[in-house]
CSV table of C-alpha atoms and ligand atoms in Angstrom, one decimal:
chain,number,residue,atom,x,y,z
A,1,MET,CA,102.7,131.3,36.2
A,2,CYS,CA,106.3,132.5,36.5
A,3,ALA,CA,108.6,132.4,39.4
A,4,CYS,CA,110.5,135.5,38.3
A,5,HIS,CA,110.1,137.4,41.5
A,6,ILE,CA,112.9,139.4,42.8
A,7,LYS,CA,113.4,139.3,46.5
A,8,MET,CA,116.1,141.0,48.5
A,9,SER,CA,117.9,138.6,50.7
A,10,HIS,CA,116.9,138.6,54.3
A,11,LYS,CA,120.4,139.4,55.4
A,12,HIS,CA,120.6,142.5,53.2
A,13,ALA,CA,117.2,143.6,54.4
A,14,VAL,CA,118.3,143.4,58.0
A,15,TYR,CA,121.5,145.4,57.2
A,16,ILE,CA,119.6,148.1,55.5
A,17,LEU,CA,117.2,148.3,58.4
A,18,TYR,CA,120.1,148.7,60.9
A,19,GLY,CA,121.6,151.3,58.5
A,20,ILE,CA,118.3,153.3,58.4
A,21,ILE,CA,117.9,153.2,62.2
A,22,ILE,CA,121.5,154.4,62.7
A,23,ALA,CA,120.9,157.0,60.0
A,24,VAL,CA,117.9,158.5,61.8
A,25,ILE,CA,119.7,158.7,65.2
A,26,ALA,CA,122.8,160.1,63.7
A,27,ALA,CA,120.8,162.6,61.7
A,28,ILE,CA,119.1,163.9,64.8
A,29,PHE,CA,122.5,164.5,66.4
A,30,ALA,CA,124.0,166.0,63.3
A,31,GLY,CA,121.1,168.3,62.5
A,32,GLY,CA,120.7,169.2,66.2
A,33,ILE,CA,124.4,170.1,66.8
A,34,TRP,CA,125.5,171.6,63.5
A,35,GLY,CA,122.2,173.3,62.6
A,36,GLU,CA,122.3,175.1,59.2
A,37,LYS,CA,125.7,173.8,58.4
A,38,VAL,CA,124.3,170.4,57.5
A,39,LEU,CA,122.4,171.9,54.6
A,40,ILE,CA,125.5,171.2,52.6
A,41,ILE,CA,124.4,167.6,52.3
A,42,SER,CA,120.8,168.4,51.4
A,43,TRP,CA,121.4,167.3,47.8
A,44,ILE,CA,121.9,163.7,49.0
A,45,GLY,CA,118.4,163.8,50.4
A,46,THR,CA,117.0,165.3,47.3
A,47,LEU,CA,118.7,162.6,45.2
A,48,PHE,CA,117.1,159.9,47.3
A,49,LEU,CA,113.7,161.5,47.1
A,50,ASN,CA,114.0,162.0,43.4
A,51,ALA,CA,114.9,158.3,42.9
A,52,LEU,CA,111.8,157.3,44.9
A,53,LYS,CA,109.6,159.7,43.0
A,54,MET,CA,111.0,158.6,39.7
A,55,MET,CA,109.6,155.1,40.3
A,56,ILE,CA,106.1,156.0,41.5
A,57,ILE,CA,104.2,156.5,38.3
A,58,PRO,CA,105.4,153.5,36.3
A,59,LEU,CA,105.2,151.3,39.3
A,60,VAL,CA,101.7,152.4,40.3
A,61,ILE,CA,100.4,152.1,36.7
A,62,ALA,CA,101.9,148.6,36.1
A,63,ALA,CA,101.1,147.3,39.6
A,64,VAL,CA,97.4,148.4,39.7
A,65,ILE,CA,96.7,147.2,36.1
A,66,THR,CA,98.2,143.8,36.7
A,67,GLY,CA,96.7,143.7,40.2
A,68,ILE,CA,93.2,144.3,39.0
A,69,ALA,CA,93.5,141.9,36.1
A,70,SER,CA,94.8,139.2,38.4
A,71,LEU,CA,91.6,139.4,40.4
A,72,GLY,CA,89.8,137.7,37.5
A,73,ASP,CA,86.2,138.5,37.3
A,74,VAL,CA,84.4,141.7,38.2
A,75,ARG,CA,82.7,140.2,41.3
A,76,ARG,CA,86.1,139.6,42.9
A,77,LEU,CA,87.1,143.1,42.1
A,78,GLY,CA,83.9,144.3,43.9
A,79,ARG,CA,84.6,142.2,46.9
A,80,THR,CA,88.3,143.1,47.1
A,81,GLY,CA,87.6,146.8,46.4
A,82,GLY,CA,84.7,146.8,48.8
A,83,GLY,CA,86.6,145.0,51.5
A,84,THR,CA,89.6,147.3,51.1
A,85,LEU,CA,87.5,150.5,51.3
A,86,LEU,CA,85.6,149.1,54.3
A,87,PHE,CA,88.8,148.4,56.1
A,88,TYR,CA,90.3,151.8,55.2
A,89,THR,CA,87.2,153.8,56.1
A,90,SER,CA,86.8,152.1,59.5
A,91,THR,CA,90.4,152.4,60.5
A,92,THR,CA,90.4,156.0,59.5
A,93,ALA,CA,87.3,156.6,61.5
A,94,LEU,CA,88.9,154.8,64.5
A,95,ALA,CA,91.9,157.1,64.1
A,96,VAL,CA,89.8,160.2,64.2
A,97,LEU,CA,87.9,158.9,67.2
A,98,THR,CA,91.1,158.2,69.1
A,99,GLY,CA,92.4,161.7,68.2
A,100,MET,CA,89.1,163.3,69.5
A,101,ILE,CA,89.2,161.4,72.7
A,102,VAL,CA,92.9,162.2,73.4
A,103,VAL,CA,92.5,165.9,72.6
A,104,ASN,CA,89.5,166.2,74.8
A,105,ILE,CA,91.3,164.5,77.7
A,106,ILE,CA,94.6,166.3,77.4
A,107,ALA,CA,93.0,169.6,76.2
A,108,PRO,CA,96.4,171.0,75.0
A,109,GLY,CA,94.9,174.3,73.8
A,110,SER,CA,92.9,175.3,76.9
A,111,GLY,CA,94.6,178.0,78.9
A,112,LEU,CA,96.6,179.3,75.9
A,113,GLU,CA,95.7,182.8,74.9
A,114,PHE,CA,96.5,183.2,71.3
A,115,THR,CA,95.9,186.4,69.4
A,116,ALA,CA,95.4,185.6,65.7
A,117,PRO,CA,98.9,185.4,64.2
A,118,GLU,CA,99.7,186.4,60.7
A,119,LEU,CA,99.0,183.8,58.1
A,120,THR,CA,102.1,182.9,56.2
A,121,GLU,CA,102.1,182.9,52.4
A,122,ARG,CA,102.3,179.1,52.4
A,123,ILE,CA,98.7,178.8,53.5
A,124,THR,CA,97.1,181.7,51.8
A,125,GLU,CA,98.6,180.6,48.5
A,126,LYS,CA,96.8,177.3,48.6
A,127,LYS,CA,93.3,177.1,47.3
A,128,ASP,CA,90.5,175.8,49.3
A,129,ILE,CA,89.3,172.2,48.8
A,130,GLY,CA,85.7,171.2,49.2
A,131,ALA,CA,84.2,167.7,49.6
A,132,SER,CA,83.0,167.5,46.0
A,133,ASP,CA,86.5,168.2,44.8
A,134,ILE,CA,87.5,164.9,46.3
A,135,VAL,CA,85.1,163.1,44.0
A,136,LEU,CA,86.2,165.2,41.1
A,137,MET,CA,89.8,164.2,41.9
A,138,LEU,CA,89.0,160.7,40.8
A,139,ILE,CA,88.9,161.4,37.0
A,140,SER,CA,91.6,163.4,35.3
A,141,PRO,CA,90.9,165.0,32.0
A,142,ASN,CA,94.7,164.8,31.3
A,143,LEU,CA,96.5,161.7,32.6
A,144,ILE,CA,99.9,163.0,31.5
A,145,ALA,CA,99.4,166.2,33.5
A,146,SER,CA,98.3,164.2,36.6
A,147,ALA,CA,101.3,162.0,36.3
A,148,ALA,CA,103.6,165.0,36.0
A,149,GLU,CA,102.2,166.3,39.2
A,150,THR,CA,102.2,162.9,40.9
A,151,GLN,CA,98.4,163.1,41.5
A,152,LEU,CA,98.0,159.4,42.1
A,153,LEU,CA,94.3,159.1,42.6
A,154,PRO,CA,93.2,159.7,39.0
A,155,ILE,CA,96.1,157.5,37.8
A,156,ILE,CA,95.0,154.7,40.1
A,157,PHE,CA,91.4,155.1,39.0
A,158,PHE,CA,92.3,155.0,35.4
A,159,ALA,CA,94.5,151.9,36.0
A,160,ILE,CA,91.7,150.1,37.7
A,161,LEU,CA,89.4,150.7,34.8
A,162,PHE,CA,92.1,149.9,32.3
A,163,GLY,CA,93.0,146.6,34.1
A,164,ALA,CA,89.3,145.6,34.3
A,165,ALA,CA,88.8,146.4,30.6
A,166,VAL,CA,91.9,144.4,29.5
A,167,SER,CA,90.9,141.4,31.6
A,168,THR,CA,87.7,141.2,29.6
A,169,LEU,CA,89.6,140.8,26.3
A,170,GLY,CA,90.7,137.2,26.7
A,171,ALA,CA,93.6,136.2,24.5
A,172,LYS,CA,93.9,139.7,22.9
A,173,GLY,CA,94.5,141.2,26.3
A,174,ARG,CA,97.2,138.8,27.3
A,175,PRO,CA,100.2,140.5,25.7
A,176,VAL,CA,99.2,143.8,27.3
A,177,LEU,CA,99.1,142.2,30.7
A,178,ASP,CA,102.4,140.5,30.1
A,179,LEU,CA,104.0,143.8,29.2
A,180,PHE,CA,102.7,145.5,32.4
A,181,ASN,CA,103.6,142.5,34.4
A,182,GLY,CA,107.2,142.8,33.1
A,183,ILE,CA,107.2,146.5,33.8
A,184,ASN,CA,106.1,145.8,37.4
A,185,GLU,CA,108.8,143.2,38.0
A,186,ALA,CA,111.5,145.6,36.6
A,187,MET,CA,110.2,148.4,38.8
A,188,MET,CA,110.4,146.2,41.8
A,189,MET,CA,113.9,145.4,40.9
A,190,LEU,CA,114.8,149.1,40.7
A,191,VAL,CA,113.2,149.5,44.2
A,192,THR,CA,115.5,146.9,45.7
A,193,TRP,CA,118.5,148.8,44.3
A,194,VAL,CA,117.3,152.2,45.5
A,195,MET,CA,116.8,150.7,49.0
A,196,TYR,CA,120.5,150.3,49.4
A,197,PHE,CA,120.8,154.0,49.2
A,198,ALA,CA,118.0,154.6,51.8
A,199,PRO,CA,120.3,155.0,54.9
A,200,PHE,CA,122.3,157.8,53.3
A,201,GLY,CA,119.2,159.5,51.8
A,202,ILE,CA,117.3,159.4,55.1
A,203,PHE,CA,120.3,160.7,57.1
A,204,ALA,CA,120.5,163.7,54.8
A,205,LEU,CA,116.7,164.3,54.8
A,206,VAL,CA,116.3,164.3,58.5
A,207,ALA,CA,119.5,166.1,59.3
A,208,THR,CA,118.9,168.9,56.9
A,209,ARG,CA,115.3,169.4,58.0
A,210,LEU,CA,116.4,169.7,61.6
A,211,GLY,CA,119.2,172.0,60.4
A,212,GLN,CA,116.7,174.2,58.6
A,213,ALA,CA,114.7,174.5,61.7
A,214,GLY,CA,117.7,176.1,63.3
A,215,GLY,CA,119.3,173.1,64.9
A,216,GLY,CA,118.5,171.4,68.2
A,217,GLU,CA,118.1,174.4,70.5
A,218,ALA,CA,115.9,176.5,68.3
A,219,PHE,CA,113.7,173.6,67.4
A,220,TRP,CA,113.4,172.6,71.1
A,221,ALA,CA,112.2,176.1,71.9
A,222,GLU,CA,109.5,175.8,69.1
A,223,ILE,CA,108.4,172.5,70.4
A,224,GLN,CA,108.0,173.8,73.9
A,225,ALA,CA,105.8,176.7,72.8
A,226,VAL,CA,103.1,174.2,71.8
A,227,GLY,CA,104.5,171.3,73.8
A,228,LEU,CA,101.2,169.8,75.0
A,229,TYR,CA,99.9,169.9,71.5
A,230,VAL,CA,102.9,167.9,70.2
A,231,VAL,CA,102.4,165.4,73.1
A,232,THR,CA,98.7,165.1,72.3
A,233,VAL,CA,99.3,164.3,68.6
A,234,ILE,CA,102.1,161.8,69.3
A,235,THR,CA,100.1,160.1,72.0
A,236,GLY,CA,97.1,159.8,69.7
A,237,LEU,CA,99.3,158.4,66.9
A,238,ALA,CA,100.9,156.0,69.3
A,239,ILE,CA,97.6,154.7,70.5
A,240,HIS,CA,96.4,154.2,66.9
A,241,PHE,CA,99.6,152.4,66.0
A,242,MET,CA,98.7,149.9,68.7
A,243,VAL,CA,95.1,149.6,67.6
A,244,LEU,CA,96.3,148.8,64.1
A,245,PHE,CA,98.7,146.3,65.5
A,246,PHE,CA,95.9,144.7,67.3
A,247,LEU,CA,93.8,144.5,64.1
A,248,LEU,CA,96.8,143.0,62.4
A,249,MET,CA,97.0,140.2,65.0
A,250,VAL,CA,93.3,139.5,65.0
A,251,LEU,CA,92.3,140.0,61.3
A,252,ALA,CA,95.6,139.1,59.5
A,253,ARG,CA,97.1,136.7,62.2
A,254,ARG,CA,100.4,138.4,61.9
A,255,GLY,CA,102.5,140.2,64.5
A,256,VAL,CA,105.9,141.5,65.3
A,257,GLY,CA,107.5,139.7,62.4
A,258,TYR,CA,105.4,141.7,60.0
A,259,LEU,CA,106.1,144.9,61.8
A,260,LEU,CA,109.8,144.3,61.5
A,261,SER,CA,109.5,143.5,57.8
A,262,MET,CA,107.7,146.8,57.2
A,263,MET,CA,110.2,148.8,59.4
A,264,ARG,CA,112.3,150.0,56.4
A,265,ALA,CA,109.2,151.4,54.8
A,266,LEU,CA,108.0,153.0,58.1
A,267,LEU,CA,111.4,154.7,58.7
A,268,THR,CA,111.5,155.9,55.1
A,269,ALA,CA,108.0,157.4,55.7
A,270,PHE,CA,109.5,159.1,58.7
A,271,GLY,CA,112.5,160.3,56.7
A,272,THR,CA,110.6,161.5,53.6
A,273,ALA,CA,107.3,162.7,55.2
A,274,SER,CA,105.6,161.4,52.0
A,275,SER,CA,103.6,158.3,51.8
A,276,SER,CA,103.6,158.5,48.0
A,277,ALA,CA,107.4,158.6,47.9
A,278,THR,CA,107.5,155.7,50.3
A,279,LEU,CA,105.1,153.6,48.3
A,280,PRO,CA,107.7,151.7,46.2
A,281,LEU,CA,109.4,150.6,49.4
A,282,THR,CA,106.1,149.8,51.2
A,283,MET,CA,105.3,147.5,48.3
A,284,GLU,CA,108.6,145.8,48.3
A,285,CYS,CA,108.6,145.3,52.0
A,286,ALA,CA,105.1,143.8,51.9
A,287,ARG,CA,106.1,141.5,49.1
A,288,GLU,CA,109.1,140.4,51.1
A,289,ALA,CA,106.9,139.7,54.1
A,290,GLY,CA,104.9,137.3,51.9
A,291,VAL,CA,101.8,139.4,51.2
A,292,SER,CA,100.5,138.2,47.9
A,293,ASP,CA,100.9,140.3,44.8
A,294,ARG,CA,97.2,140.8,44.4
A,295,SER,CA,97.1,142.5,47.7
A,296,VAL,CA,100.3,144.5,47.3
A,297,ARG,CA,99.4,145.7,43.8
A,298,PHE,CA,96.0,146.9,44.6
A,299,VAL,CA,95.6,147.6,48.3
A,300,LEU,CA,98.9,149.5,48.8
A,301,PRO,CA,98.7,152.0,45.9
A,302,LEU,CA,95.1,152.8,46.8
A,303,GLY,CA,96.0,153.1,50.5
A,304,SER,CA,98.9,155.5,49.9
A,305,THR,CA,96.5,158.1,48.5
A,306,VAL,CA,93.2,157.5,50.2
A,307,ASN,CA,94.0,155.9,53.5
A,308,MET,CA,95.7,158.3,55.8
A,309,ASP,CA,94.9,157.4,59.4
A,310,GLY,CA,97.7,159.5,60.8
A,311,THR,CA,96.6,162.6,58.9
A,312,ALA,CA,93.0,162.1,59.8
A,313,LEU,CA,93.8,161.9,63.5
A,314,TYR,CA,96.1,164.9,63.2
A,315,GLU,CA,93.4,167.0,61.5
A,316,ALA,CA,90.9,166.3,64.2
A,317,VAL,CA,93.4,167.0,67.0
A,318,ALA,CA,94.6,170.2,65.3
A,319,ALA,CA,91.1,171.5,64.8
A,320,MET,CA,90.1,170.9,68.4
A,321,PHE,CA,93.4,172.4,69.6
A,322,ILE,CA,92.7,175.6,67.6
A,323,ALA,CA,89.2,175.7,69.1
A,324,GLN,CA,90.6,175.3,72.5
A,325,ALA,CA,93.3,177.9,72.0
A,326,TYR,CA,90.8,180.5,70.8
A,327,GLY,CA,88.5,179.7,73.6
A,328,ILE,CA,85.7,178.4,71.3
A,329,ASP,CA,83.4,175.8,72.8
A,330,LEU,CA,82.4,173.1,70.3
A,331,SER,CA,79.1,171.3,70.8
A,332,MET,CA,78.9,167.5,70.3
A,333,GLY,CA,77.2,168.2,66.9
A,334,GLN,CA,80.1,170.3,65.8
A,335,GLN,CA,82.6,167.7,67.0
A,336,ALA,CA,80.7,165.2,64.9
A,337,VAL,CA,81.2,167.5,61.9
A,338,ILE,CA,84.9,167.6,62.7
A,339,PHE,CA,84.9,163.8,62.8
A,340,VAL,CA,83.4,163.5,59.3
A,341,THR,CA,85.4,166.3,57.7
A,342,ALA,CA,88.7,165.2,59.2
A,343,THR,CA,88.1,161.8,57.6
A,344,LEU,CA,87.3,163.4,54.2
A,345,ALA,CA,90.2,165.8,54.5
A,346,ALA,CA,92.6,162.9,55.0
A,347,VAL,CA,91.2,161.2,51.9
A,348,GLY,CA,91.7,164.3,49.9
A,349,ALA,CA,95.2,165.0,51.2
A,350,ALA,CA,98.0,164.0,48.8
A,351,GLY,CA,100.8,161.7,50.0
A,352,ILE,CA,103.3,164.6,50.0
A,353,PRO,CA,104.9,166.5,52.9
A,354,GLU,CA,102.6,168.7,54.9
A,355,ALA,CA,99.6,168.1,52.6
A,356,GLY,CA,97.4,167.6,55.7
A,357,LEU,CA,98.0,171.2,56.7
A,358,ILE,CA,96.4,172.3,53.5
A,359,THR,CA,93.3,170.1,53.6
A,360,MET,CA,92.8,171.2,57.2
A,361,VAL,CA,91.0,174.2,55.7
A,362,ILE,CA,88.0,171.9,55.0
A,363,VAL,CA,87.8,170.9,58.7
A,364,LEU,CA,88.2,174.4,60.1
A,365,ARG,CA,85.7,175.9,57.7
A,366,SER,CA,83.1,173.2,58.4
A,367,VAL,CA,82.7,174.5,61.9
A,368,GLY,CA,83.7,178.1,61.4
A,369,LEU,CA,87.0,177.9,63.2
A,370,PRO,CA,89.5,180.7,62.5
A,371,MET,CA,91.8,179.9,59.6
A,372,GLU,CA,94.5,181.9,61.3
A,373,GLY,CA,94.7,179.0,63.7
A,374,ILE,CA,96.8,177.1,61.2
A,375,GLY,CA,99.5,179.6,61.9
A,376,LEU,CA,99.8,178.2,65.4
A,377,LEU,CA,100.8,174.8,64.1
A,378,LEU,CA,103.2,175.8,61.3
A,379,ALA,CA,106.5,175.7,63.3
A,380,VAL,CA,106.1,172.1,64.4
A,381,ASP,CA,104.1,170.8,61.5
A,382,TRP,CA,107.1,169.4,59.6
A,383,PHE,CA,108.0,167.4,62.7
A,384,LEU,CA,104.6,166.0,63.4
A,385,ASP,CA,104.2,165.3,59.6
A,386,ARG,CA,106.8,162.6,59.9
A,387,PHE,CA,105.0,160.8,62.7
A,388,ARG,CA,101.6,160.9,61.0
A,389,THR,CA,103.1,159.8,57.6
A,390,THR,CA,104.6,156.8,59.4
A,391,ILE,CA,101.2,155.9,60.8
A,392,ASN,CA,99.7,156.5,57.3
A,393,VAL,CA,102.1,153.9,55.9
A,394,TRP,CA,101.5,151.5,58.8
A,395,GLY,CA,97.8,151.7,58.2
A,396,ASP,CA,98.3,150.8,54.6
A,397,SER,CA,100.6,148.0,55.5
A,398,VAL,CA,98.1,146.5,57.9
A,399,GLY,CA,95.4,146.9,55.3
A,400,ALA,CA,97.5,144.9,52.8
A,401,ALA,CA,98.1,142.1,55.3
A,402,VAL,CA,94.4,141.9,56.2
A,403,MET,CA,93.2,142.0,52.6
A,404,HIS,CA,95.8,139.4,51.8
A,405,ARG,CA,94.0,137.0,54.1
A,406,TYR,CA,90.6,138.1,53.0
A,407,ILE,CA,91.5,137.6,49.3
A,408,HIS,CA,93.1,134.3,50.0
A,409,GLU,CA,89.9,133.0,51.7
A,410,ASP,CA,88.0,134.2,48.7
A,411,ASP,CA,90.2,131.9,46.6
A,412,HIS,CA,89.3,128.8,48.6
A,413,GLY,CA,92.5,126.9,48.8
A,414,ASP,CA,95.0,128.8,46.7
A,415,ASP,CA,98.4,128.7,48.4
A,416,TRP,CA,98.3,132.0,50.2
A,417,ASN,CA,102.0,132.4,50.3
A,418,GLU,CA,102.5,131.6,46.7
A,419,ARG,CA,102.8,134.6,44.6
A,420,GLN,CA,100.0,134.9,42.1
A,421,ASP,CA,100.8,135.8,38.6
A,422,ILE,CA,98.5,136.6,35.8
A,423,THR,CA,100.6,134.8,33.3
B,1,LIG,N1,102.8,163.8,54.6
B,1,LIG,C1,101.6,163.0,54.7
B,1,LIG,C2,101.7,161.8,53.8
B,1,LIG,O1,102.5,161.9,52.8
B,1,LIG,C3,100.3,163.7,54.4
B,1,LIG,C4,100.1,164.8,55.5
B,1,LIG,O2,99.5,164.4,56.5
B,1,LIG,O3,100.5,165.9,55.4
B,1,LIG,O4,101.2,160.8,54.1
């Protein structure tokens, strides 16, 4: 066991958090007031995003391989994997349920008389995804190509198999695990460095996105056009945030302290609108919050691609909104179909900006809603994407804390705050 873990000092973590909060607020003013003029600093946001993306593949591969190998035998893998999937599936289902209830109560689309707007290229270009494609996504015929496109699911699946295989090799496997363990530590070190840059990066990302939308006034007009829809999505997400917080308290026995520790990751999710890009920070924050490496290395990478509570809720609300706006009455059976497909669509969505908009095709098609409906949501999607991505990352973070406790109990007496190393 080695004690070579890198941890950012608490003082620095707090400064960075303040920095990010100020950055988000300042960015809203800057983007709102100066509009397109702020695009001049867009390169700073790109720089930050690229730095995050640069770390994803090596970090995920090293973290998952060592995380799996540290679980020990295959039975433990089964329990941890099963527990994680159970938690993720049930919270996603809860999120969709919340969305369905809120959208039925507020009914943001009823009374709107939309004639089918033109589909923009952005949607028609994307190919349709079916449920079987989600299963096919698990195995990549070409890992390098998947890595190049940041498709995390096949990479994670491979790393799980590889980690399990190496752990059966005994002494022969040890140097391999040592190597990946070292890579993991080095990557986490890089993450702490990049985190210092987060306030500047997030400022640039939020300000330029608002600027692109034409600044405060133009954006406000867009929001008002579908105002009630925006309110519905944000209300649903806020309720689910609380539900997750409740689960965190009951199942993981953690509370506000944990939320504060995860805050830098949550605000980065808001800034980047990408749970994959945020993943390195999510892992680092969870580690700093005392979540064991086993949980961080397995539960979070998996969560960042398959567990998207915010996206699932959003897909359900959006589909119902489209039905309401077109005056289509959906039976309970059809709503149940939306429930299932919204969950699947969220699993299939990549952790990148506005991916949920694309997988929504699955939901709309399942009950025969007009595809053109997606056009109604385009103008405000980038904005809502930030909120749902934040909830996606919050869902993963709560999952990691819950599984931490669960894995710990499985260990019968290991010090649960002590970091577990495979060496
Ligand atoms: N942007 C979301 C994420 O990265 C996915 C989506 O809902 O579009 O988690």
